[in-house]
PDB file of C-alpha atoms and ligand atoms in Angstrom:
ATOM      1  CA  MET A   1    -106.090 -37.847  40.574  1.00  0.00           C
ATOM      2  CA  ASP A   2    -105.420 -34.850  38.289  1.00  0.00           C
ATOM      3  CA  GLN A   3    -104.403 -32.844  41.346  1.00  0.00           C
ATOM      4  CA  LEU A   4    -101.962 -35.587  42.310  1.00  0.00           C
ATOM      5  CA  LEU A   5    -100.435 -35.574  38.814  1.00  0.00           C
ATOM      6  CA  GLU A   6    -100.103 -31.779  39.001  1.00  0.00           C
ATOM      7  CA  LEU A   7     -98.282 -32.140  42.323  1.00  0.00           C
ATOM      8  CA  CYS A   8     -95.934 -34.626  40.698  1.00  0.00           C
ATOM      9  CA  ASP A   9     -94.942 -31.928  38.176  1.00  0.00           C
ATOM     10  CA  THR A  10     -93.676 -29.696  40.997  1.00  0.00           C
ATOM     11  CA  GLU A  11     -90.577 -29.808  43.143  1.00  0.00           C
ATOM     12  CA  ILE A  12     -92.537 -31.718  45.815  1.00  0.00           C
ATOM     13  CA  CYS A  13     -92.383 -34.800  43.614  1.00  0.00           C
ATOM     14  CA  PRO A  14     -89.874 -34.264  40.787  1.00  0.00           C
ATOM     15  CA  LYS A  15     -90.339 -36.457  37.733  1.00  0.00           C
ATOM     16  CA  MET A  16     -88.241 -39.599  37.726  1.00  0.00           C
ATOM     17  CA  GLU A  17     -85.894 -38.926  34.842  1.00  0.00           C
ATOM     18  CA  GLN A  18     -83.757 -42.018  35.157  1.00  0.00           C
ATOM     19  CA  SER A  19     -84.318 -45.714  35.186  1.00  0.00           C
ATOM     20  CA  LEU A  20     -82.127 -47.992  37.282  1.00  0.00           C
ATOM     21  CA  PRO A  21     -81.727 -51.411  35.674  1.00  0.00           C
ATOM     22  CA  LEU A  22     -81.003 -54.128  38.199  1.00  0.00           C
ATOM     23  CA  ILE A  23     -79.646 -57.674  38.294  1.00  0.00           C
ATOM     24  CA  GLY A  24     -82.079 -60.042  36.546  1.00  0.00           C
ATOM     25  CA  ASP A  25     -83.669 -57.305  34.399  1.00  0.00           C
ATOM     26  CA  ALA A  26     -83.617 -57.419  30.619  1.00  0.00           C
ATOM     27  CA  ALA A  27     -81.011 -54.895  29.447  1.00  0.00           C
ATOM     28  CA  PRO A  28     -82.931 -51.775  28.323  1.00  0.00           C
ATOM     29  CA  GLU A  29     -82.940 -51.393  24.543  1.00  0.00           C
ATOM     30  CA  PHE A  30     -81.504 -48.427  22.671  1.00  0.00           C
ATOM     31  CA  THR A  31     -79.949 -47.440  19.371  1.00  0.00           C
ATOM     32  CA  ALA A  32     -76.841 -45.241  19.351  1.00  0.00           C
ATOM     33  CA  SER A  33     -73.930 -43.956  17.311  1.00  0.00           C
ATOM     34  CA  THR A  34     -70.548 -45.241  18.405  1.00  0.00           C
ATOM     35  CA  THR A  35     -66.916 -44.835  17.343  1.00  0.00           C
ATOM     36  CA  ASN A  36     -67.447 -48.087  15.372  1.00  0.00           C
ATOM     37  CA  GLY A  37     -70.786 -47.135  13.752  1.00  0.00           C
ATOM     38  CA  LYS A  38     -74.444 -47.427  14.722  1.00  0.00           C
ATOM     39  CA  ILE A  39     -75.597 -50.113  17.154  1.00  0.00           C
ATOM     40  CA  LYS A  40     -78.920 -51.568  18.246  1.00  0.00           C
ATOM     41  CA  PHE A  41     -78.519 -52.759  21.824  1.00  0.00           C
ATOM     42  CA  PRO A  42     -78.704 -55.506  22.992  1.00  0.00           C
ATOM     43  CA  ASP A  43     -79.797 -57.200  19.732  1.00  0.00           C
ATOM     44  CA  ASP A  44     -76.479 -56.634  17.926  1.00  0.00           C
ATOM     45  CA  PHE A  45     -74.675 -58.326  20.842  1.00  0.00           C
ATOM     46  CA  ALA A  46     -76.941 -61.389  21.196  1.00  0.00           C
ATOM     47  CA  GLY A  47     -75.006 -64.590  21.947  1.00  0.00           C
ATOM     48  CA  LYS A  48     -72.145 -62.713  23.636  1.00  0.00           C
ATOM     49  CA  TRP A  49     -71.424 -61.538  27.161  1.00  0.00           C
ATOM     50  CA  VAL A  50     -71.105 -57.743  27.245  1.00  0.00           C
ATOM     51  CA  VAL A  51     -69.197 -55.482  29.622  1.00  0.00           C
ATOM     52  CA  PHE A  52     -71.141 -52.247  29.131  1.00  0.00           C
ATOM     53  CA  PHE A  53     -69.330 -49.540  31.067  1.00  0.00           C
ATOM     54  CA  SER A  54     -69.493 -45.771  31.449  1.00  0.00           C
ATOM     55  CA  HIS A  55     -66.782 -43.312  32.355  1.00  0.00           C
ATOM     56  CA  PRO A  56     -67.002 -39.637  33.371  1.00  0.00           C
ATOM     57  CA  ALA A  57     -65.085 -37.852  30.616  1.00  0.00           C
ATOM     58  CA  ASP A  58     -62.701 -38.119  27.678  1.00  0.00           C
ATOM     59  CA  PHE A  59     -59.199 -36.613  28.046  1.00  0.00           C
ATOM     60  CA  THR A  60     -59.008 -37.375  31.785  1.00  0.00           C
ATOM     61  CA  PRO A  61     -56.238 -39.381  33.457  1.00  0.00           C
ATOM     62  CA  VAL A  62     -58.054 -42.204  35.284  1.00  0.00           C
ATOM     63  CA  CYS A  63     -60.334 -42.837  32.275  1.00  0.00           C
ATOM     64  CA  THR A  64     -57.306 -42.942  29.986  1.00  0.00           C
ATOM     65  CA  THR A  65     -55.656 -45.648  32.111  1.00  0.00           C
ATOM     66  CA  GLU A  66     -58.911 -47.622  32.102  1.00  0.00           C
ATOM     67  CA  PHE A  67     -59.297 -47.484  28.321  1.00  0.00           C
ATOM     68  CA  ILE A  68     -55.704 -48.631  27.820  1.00  0.00           C
ATOM     69  CA  GLU A  69     -56.271 -51.531  30.242  1.00  0.00           C
ATOM     70  CA  PHE A  70     -59.633 -52.516  28.714  1.00  0.00           C
ATOM     71  CA  GLN A  71     -57.902 -52.613  25.316  1.00  0.00           C
ATOM     72  CA  ASN A  72     -54.869 -54.515  26.676  1.00  0.00           C
ATOM     73  CA  ASN A  73     -57.238 -57.150  28.092  1.00  0.00           C
ATOM     74  CA  LEU A  74     -59.571 -57.320  25.084  1.00  0.00           C
ATOM     75  CA  LYS A  75     -58.158 -60.649  23.827  1.00  0.00           C
ATOM     76  CA  GLU A  76     -58.593 -62.232  27.278  1.00  0.00           C
ATOM     77  CA  PHE A  77     -62.212 -61.025  27.343  1.00  0.00           C
ATOM     78  CA  GLU A  78     -62.802 -62.355  23.816  1.00  0.00           C
ATOM     79  CA  LYS A  79     -61.531 -65.816  24.866  1.00  0.00           C
ATOM     80  CA  ILE A  80     -64.494 -65.972  27.259  1.00  0.00           C
ATOM     81  CA  ASN A  81     -66.971 -64.772  24.599  1.00  0.00           C
ATOM     82  CA  THR A  82     -67.070 -61.246  25.988  1.00  0.00           C
ATOM     83  CA  THR A  83     -67.203 -57.958  24.158  1.00  0.00           C
ATOM     84  CA  LEU A  84     -66.730 -54.409  25.469  1.00  0.00           C
ATOM     85  CA  LEU A  85     -68.952 -51.363  25.003  1.00  0.00           C
ATOM     86  CA  GLY A  86     -68.104 -47.952  26.488  1.00  0.00           C
ATOM     87  CA  LEU A  87     -70.176 -44.827  27.084  1.00  0.00           C
ATOM     88  CA  SER A  88     -69.569 -41.279  28.196  1.00  0.00           C
ATOM     89  CA  VAL A  89     -71.480 -38.023  27.948  1.00  0.00           C
ATOM     90  CA  GLY A  90     -69.568 -36.809  24.915  1.00  0.00           C
ATOM     91  CA  GLY A  91     -69.792 -36.725  21.145  1.00  0.00           C
ATOM     92  CA  LEU A  92     -67.930 -38.716  18.503  1.00  0.00           C
ATOM     93  CA  THR A  93     -65.523 -35.851  17.723  1.00  0.00           C
ATOM     94  CA  SER A  94     -64.368 -35.785  21.342  1.00  0.00           C
ATOM     95  CA  HIS A  95     -64.215 -39.605  21.594  1.00  0.00           C
ATOM     96  CA  LEU A  96     -62.182 -39.961  18.386  1.00  0.00           C
ATOM     97  CA  GLY A  97     -59.871 -37.078  19.355  1.00  0.00           C
ATOM     98  CA  TRP A  98     -59.215 -38.771  22.684  1.00  0.00           C
ATOM     99  CA  PHE A  99     -58.569 -42.150  20.999  1.00  0.00           C
ATOM    100  CA  ASP A 100     -56.104 -40.369  18.710  1.00  0.00           C
ATOM    101  CA  ALA A 101     -54.322 -38.886  21.748  1.00  0.00           C
ATOM    102  CA  ILE A 102     -54.169 -42.344  23.408  1.00  0.00           C
ATOM    103  CA  SER A 103     -52.712 -43.864  20.235  1.00  0.00           C
ATOM    104  CA  LYS A 104     -49.958 -41.216  20.274  1.00  0.00           C
ATOM    105  CA  MET A 105     -48.958 -41.789  23.910  1.00  0.00           C
ATOM    106  CA  GLN A 106     -45.777 -43.711  24.687  1.00  0.00           C
ATOM    107  CA  ASN A 107     -46.397 -47.350  23.651  1.00  0.00           C
ATOM    108  CA  GLY A 108     -49.532 -46.020  21.892  1.00  0.00           C
ATOM    109  CA  THR A 109     -52.721 -48.065  22.162  1.00  0.00           C
ATOM    110  CA  ASN A 110     -55.355 -48.219  19.432  1.00  0.00           C
ATOM    111  CA  ILE A 111     -58.797 -48.448  21.019  1.00  0.00           C
ATOM    112  CA  THR A 112     -60.813 -50.848  18.865  1.00  0.00           C
ATOM    113  CA  PHE A 113     -63.960 -51.426  20.944  1.00  0.00           C
ATOM    114  CA  PRO A 114     -66.916 -49.034  20.489  1.00  0.00           C
ATOM    115  CA  LEU A 115     -67.557 -45.933  22.591  1.00  0.00           C
ATOM    116  CA  ILE A 116     -71.107 -44.530  22.481  1.00  0.00           C
ATOM    117  CA  ASP A 117     -71.858 -40.914  21.576  1.00  0.00           C
ATOM    118  CA  ASP A 118     -74.223 -39.929  24.402  1.00  0.00           C
ATOM    119  CA  LEU A 119     -74.066 -36.153  24.359  1.00  0.00           C
ATOM    120  CA  ASN A 120     -77.816 -35.969  25.153  1.00  0.00           C
ATOM    121  CA  MET A 121     -77.418 -38.424  28.100  1.00  0.00           C
ATOM    122  CA  ASN A 122     -80.325 -40.561  26.847  1.00  0.00           C
ATOM    123  CA  VAL A 123     -78.537 -43.880  27.240  1.00  0.00           C
ATOM    124  CA  ALA A 124     -76.754 -42.831  30.451  1.00  0.00           C
ATOM    125  CA  LYS A 125     -80.128 -41.993  32.032  1.00  0.00           C
ATOM    126  CA  LEU A 126     -81.670 -45.221  30.753  1.00  0.00           C
ATOM    127  CA  TYR A 127     -78.950 -47.120  32.639  1.00  0.00           C
ATOM    128  CA  GLY A 128     -78.870 -44.996  35.821  1.00  0.00           C
ATOM    129  CA  MET A 129     -75.344 -43.815  35.037  1.00  0.00           C
ATOM    130  CA  ILE A 130     -76.040 -40.158  35.943  1.00  0.00           C
ATOM    131  CA  GLN A 131     -76.036 -40.000  39.726  1.00  0.00           C
ATOM    132  CA  ALA A 132     -76.822 -36.504  41.060  1.00  0.00           C
ATOM    133  CA  GLY A 133     -74.663 -36.846  44.165  1.00  0.00           C
ATOM    134  CA  ALA A 134     -71.652 -37.336  41.900  1.00  0.00           C
ATOM    135  CA  SER A 135     -72.546 -35.125  38.912  1.00  0.00           C
ATOM    136  CA  ASP A 136     -75.596 -33.980  36.926  1.00  0.00           C
ATOM    137  CA  THR A 137     -73.668 -33.882  33.677  1.00  0.00           C
ATOM    138  CA  HIS A 138     -71.137 -36.724  33.777  1.00  0.00           C
ATOM    139  CA  ALA A 139     -71.604 -40.460  34.105  1.00  0.00           C
ATOM    140  CA  VAL A 140     -70.245 -42.361  37.093  1.00  0.00           C
ATOM    141  CA  ARG A 141     -68.020 -45.360  36.434  1.00  0.00           C
ATOM    142  CA  ALA A 142     -70.770 -47.962  35.998  1.00  0.00           C
ATOM    143  CA  VAL A 143     -70.287 -51.554  34.818  1.00  0.00           C
ATOM    144  CA  PHE A 144     -73.179 -53.683  33.583  1.00  0.00           C
ATOM    145  CA  ILE A 145     -72.347 -57.304  32.840  1.00  0.00           C
ATOM    146  CA  ILE A 146     -74.982 -58.595  30.448  1.00  0.00           C
ATOM    147  CA  ASP A 147     -75.320 -62.246  29.434  1.00  0.00           C
ATOM    148  CA  PRO A 148     -75.800 -63.704  25.928  1.00  0.00           C
ATOM    149  CA  ASN A 149     -79.597 -63.590  26.438  1.00  0.00           C
ATOM    150  CA  GLY A 150     -79.547 -59.854  27.189  1.00  0.00           C
ATOM    151  CA  ILE A 151     -80.085 -60.239  30.952  1.00  0.00           C
ATOM    152  CA  ILE A 152     -78.200 -58.037  33.435  1.00  0.00           C
ATOM    153  CA  ARG A 153     -76.118 -60.316  35.668  1.00  0.00           C
ATOM    154  CA  THR A 154     -73.893 -57.895  37.606  1.00  0.00           C
ATOM    155  CA  VAL A 155     -73.919 -54.145  38.273  1.00  0.00           C
ATOM    156  CA  LEU A 156     -70.936 -52.232  39.696  1.00  0.00           C
ATOM    157  CA  TYR A 157     -70.518 -48.521  40.434  1.00  0.00           C
ATOM    158  CA  TYR A 158     -67.273 -46.717  41.156  1.00  0.00           C
ATOM    159  CA  PRO A 159     -66.569 -43.047  41.926  1.00  0.00           C
ATOM    160  CA  ALA A 160     -64.625 -40.834  39.501  1.00  0.00           C
ATOM    161  CA  SER A 161     -61.380 -41.100  41.478  1.00  0.00           C
ATOM    162  CA  LEU A 162     -61.232 -44.930  41.372  1.00  0.00           C
ATOM    163  CA  GLY A 163     -60.025 -46.779  38.284  1.00  0.00           C
ATOM    164  CA  ARG A 164     -61.544 -50.205  37.705  1.00  0.00           C
ATOM    165  CA  ASN A 165     -59.720 -53.513  38.159  1.00  0.00           C
ATOM    166  CA  MET A 166     -59.642 -55.591  34.944  1.00  0.00           C
ATOM    167  CA  SER A 167     -58.836 -58.801  36.836  1.00  0.00           C
ATOM    168  CA  GLU A 168     -61.982 -58.400  38.946  1.00  0.00           C
ATOM    169  CA  ILE A 169     -64.193 -57.796  35.902  1.00  0.00           C
ATOM    170  CA  TRP A 170     -62.651 -60.854  34.193  1.00  0.00           C
ATOM    171  CA  ARG A 171     -63.111 -62.896  37.426  1.00  0.00           C
ATOM    172  CA  ILE A 172     -66.796 -61.949  37.563  1.00  0.00           C
ATOM    173  CA  LEU A 173     -67.291 -63.081  33.950  1.00  0.00           C
ATOM    174  CA  VAL A 174     -65.582 -66.437  34.548  1.00  0.00           C
ATOM    175  CA  ALA A 175     -67.450 -66.937  37.844  1.00  0.00           C
ATOM    176  CA  LEU A 176     -70.831 -66.239  36.224  1.00  0.00           C
ATOM    177  CA  GLN A 177     -70.077 -68.571  33.324  1.00  0.00           C
ATOM    178  CA  THR A 178     -68.823 -71.257  35.735  1.00  0.00           C
ATOM    179  CA  ALA A 179     -71.997 -70.935  37.836  1.00  0.00           C
ATOM    180  CA  ASP A 180     -74.140 -71.305  34.701  1.00  0.00           C
ATOM    181  CA  ALA A 181     -72.166 -74.197  33.206  1.00  0.00           C
ATOM    182  CA  PHE A 182     -71.675 -76.293  36.381  1.00  0.00           C
ATOM    183  CA  GLY A 183     -74.641 -75.294  38.594  1.00  0.00           C
ATOM    184  CA  VAL A 184     -72.324 -74.126  41.387  1.00  0.00           C
ATOM    185  CA  ALA A 185     -71.611 -70.925  43.327  1.00  0.00           C
ATOM    186  CA  THR A 186     -68.221 -69.346  43.903  1.00  0.00           C
ATOM    187  CA  PRO A 187     -66.966 -68.398  47.394  1.00  0.00           C
ATOM    188  CA  ALA A 188     -65.230 -65.201  48.521  1.00  0.00           C
ATOM    189  CA  ASN A 189     -62.016 -64.419  46.646  1.00  0.00           C
ATOM    190  CA  TRP A 190     -62.620 -67.359  44.290  1.00  0.00           C
ATOM    191  CA  THR A 191     -60.477 -67.647  41.217  1.00  0.00           C
ATOM    192  CA  PRO A 192     -60.559 -70.533  38.696  1.00  0.00           C
ATOM    193  CA  GLY A 193     -59.004 -73.646  40.221  1.00  0.00           C
ATOM    194  CA  ASP A 194     -60.293 -72.920  43.740  1.00  0.00           C
ATOM    195  CA  GLU A 195     -63.032 -75.081  45.241  1.00  0.00           C
ATOM    196  CA  VAL A 196     -66.626 -74.133  44.406  1.00  0.00           C
ATOM    197  CA  LEU A 197     -69.823 -74.437  46.466  1.00  0.00           C
ATOM    198  CA  THR A 198     -72.595 -76.865  45.578  1.00  0.00           C
ATOM    199  CA  PRO A 199     -76.216 -76.912  46.827  1.00  0.00           C
ATOM    200  CA  ALA A 200     -76.948 -78.242  50.349  1.00  0.00           C
ATOM    201  CA  PRO A 201     -78.015 -81.913  50.679  1.00  0.00           C
ATOM    202  CA  THR A 202     -81.609 -82.503  49.605  1.00  0.00           C
ATOM    203  CA  SER A 203     -82.020 -86.068  50.923  1.00  0.00           C
ATOM    204  CA  ALA A 204     -81.245 -88.015  54.113  1.00  0.00           C
ATOM    205  CA  SER A 205     -78.681 -90.169  52.299  1.00  0.00           C
ATOM    206  CA  GLU A 206     -76.878 -87.084  50.938  1.00  0.00           C
ATOM    207  CA  LEU A 207     -76.893 -85.643  54.456  1.00  0.00           C
ATOM    208  CA  ARG A 208     -75.361 -88.862  55.898  1.00  0.00           C
ATOM    209  CA  GLU A 209     -72.518 -88.649  53.363  1.00  0.00           C
ATOM    210  CA  HIS A 210     -71.826 -85.011  54.139  1.00  0.00           C
ATOM    211  CA  ASP A 211     -68.449 -84.152  55.700  1.00  0.00           C
ATOM    212  CA  LYS A 212     -69.323 -83.824  59.418  1.00  0.00           C
ATOM    213  CA  LYS A 213     -66.411 -81.452  60.076  1.00  0.00           C
ATOM    214  CA  ILE A 214     -68.225 -78.560  58.367  1.00  0.00           C
ATOM    215  CA  PRO A 215     -71.856 -77.360  58.730  1.00  0.00           C
ATOM    216  CA  TRP A 216     -74.479 -79.197  56.663  1.00  0.00           C
ATOM    217  CA  PHE A 217     -75.172 -76.128  54.493  1.00  0.00           C
ATOM    218  CA  MET A 218     -71.546 -75.815  53.361  1.00  0.00           C
ATOM    219  CA  ASN A 219     -70.660 -78.084  50.437  1.00  0.00           C
ATOM    220  CA  TYR A 220     -67.310 -77.641  48.756  1.00  0.00           C
ATOM    221  CA  LYS A 221     -66.328 -79.349  45.527  1.00  0.00           C
ATOM    222  CA  LYS A 222     -63.091 -79.409  43.562  1.00  0.00           C
ATOM    223  CA  LEU A 223     -63.398 -77.939  40.092  1.00  0.00           C
ATOM    224  CA  ASP A 224     -60.336 -78.031  37.935  1.00  0.00           C
ATOM    225  CA  LYS A 225     -59.307 -74.877  36.082  1.00  0.00           C
ATOM    226  CA  LYS A 226     -58.901 -76.855  32.849  1.00  0.00           C
ATOM    227  CA  GLU A 227     -62.403 -78.329  33.198  1.00  0.00           C
ATOM    228  CA  ILE A 228     -63.802 -74.806  33.490  1.00  0.00           C
ATOM    229  CA  TYR A 229     -61.921 -73.398  30.510  1.00  0.00           C
ATOM    230  CA  ASP A 230     -62.649 -76.496  28.402  1.00  0.00           C
ATOM    231  CA  LYS A 231     -66.366 -76.137  29.046  1.00  0.00           C
ATOM    232  CA  ILE A 232     -66.636 -72.345  28.855  1.00  0.00           C
ATOM    233  CA  CYS A 233     -64.404 -71.940  25.809  1.00  0.00           C
ATOM    234  CA  LYS A 234     -65.981 -74.950  24.023  1.00  0.00           C
ATOM    235  CA  LYS A 235     -69.471 -73.627  24.759  1.00  0.00           C
ATOM    236  CA  ASN A 236     -68.425 -70.181  23.576  1.00  0.00           C
ATOM    237  CA  ALA A 237     -66.851 -71.589  20.404  1.00  0.00           C
ATOM    238  CA  GLU A 238     -70.147 -73.406  19.676  1.00  0.00           C
ATOM    239  CA  THR A 239     -72.197 -70.211  20.051  1.00  0.00           C
ATOM    240  CA  LYS A 240     -69.911 -68.173  17.718  1.00  0.00           C
TER     241      LYS A 240
HETATM  242  C1  BEZ B 301     -60.312 -39.052  35.578  1.00  0.00           C
HETATM  243  O1  BEZ B 301     -60.602 -39.893  34.752  1.00  0.00           O
HETATM  244  O2  BEZ B 301     -59.156 -38.843  35.925  1.00  0.00           O
HETATM  245  C2  BEZ B 301     -61.395 -38.229  36.195  1.00  0.00           C
HETATM  246  C3  BEZ B 301     -62.558 -37.992  35.507  1.00  0.00           C
HETATM  247  C4  BEZ B 301     -63.549 -37.219  36.078  1.00  0.00           C
HETATM  248  C5  BEZ B 301     -63.376 -36.701  37.352  1.00  0.00           C
HETATM  249  C6  BEZ B 301     -62.207 -36.965  38.040  1.00  0.00           C
HETATM  250  C7  BEZ B 301     -61.215 -37.747  37.468  1.00  0.00           C
END
């Protein structure tokens, strides 16, 4: 056994330095300094949905467009009980300098959501955001969508050259909350107002009533946009 452990200290079996949190896992805990002060994650965010995202570097063009768009959409995220948390391998001086530069751009934007100081890459490695094929020293564009109970519900990764789509992140949040609130699933390209999918029939009588023009395992149901927002926003207002 000792010999095996020794082998695992060599290049034959390099030590696993990163963890890779997956859908259904509890969000790994950490404490960190951010541009808005110290945080204990996920405890400080309990009761809220969180979009926890990383980006490769401050003072870079694609990241700048993303931060402006995250900020521009902050109110829409807040309406669905969602808060934003950013991370990059950089210190607070760099982060705040970059925010200052963004605020001085044409139509300047003040970034108000927190960005983590992760110069030592501890949090990035805890969340599998350092991916050697892309870079050993910069985070990929990762997105973890974490629910109000601190459970990871969606994970997305993008390369450095590809800026994220705010509408898609918002759609994922509404779809997850709709699935939770109504016990349904959402089909390809779904947006609120489109039909949703319900579970397959579980009894002979349900099967007899099923629309014979489509296969028995496909069950569509209308779900009004207003019904969704009423339920999600009411539920979110109650948990505030
Ligand atoms: C960018 O945000 O533009 C960027 C960052 C890192 C590598 C390439 C592009």
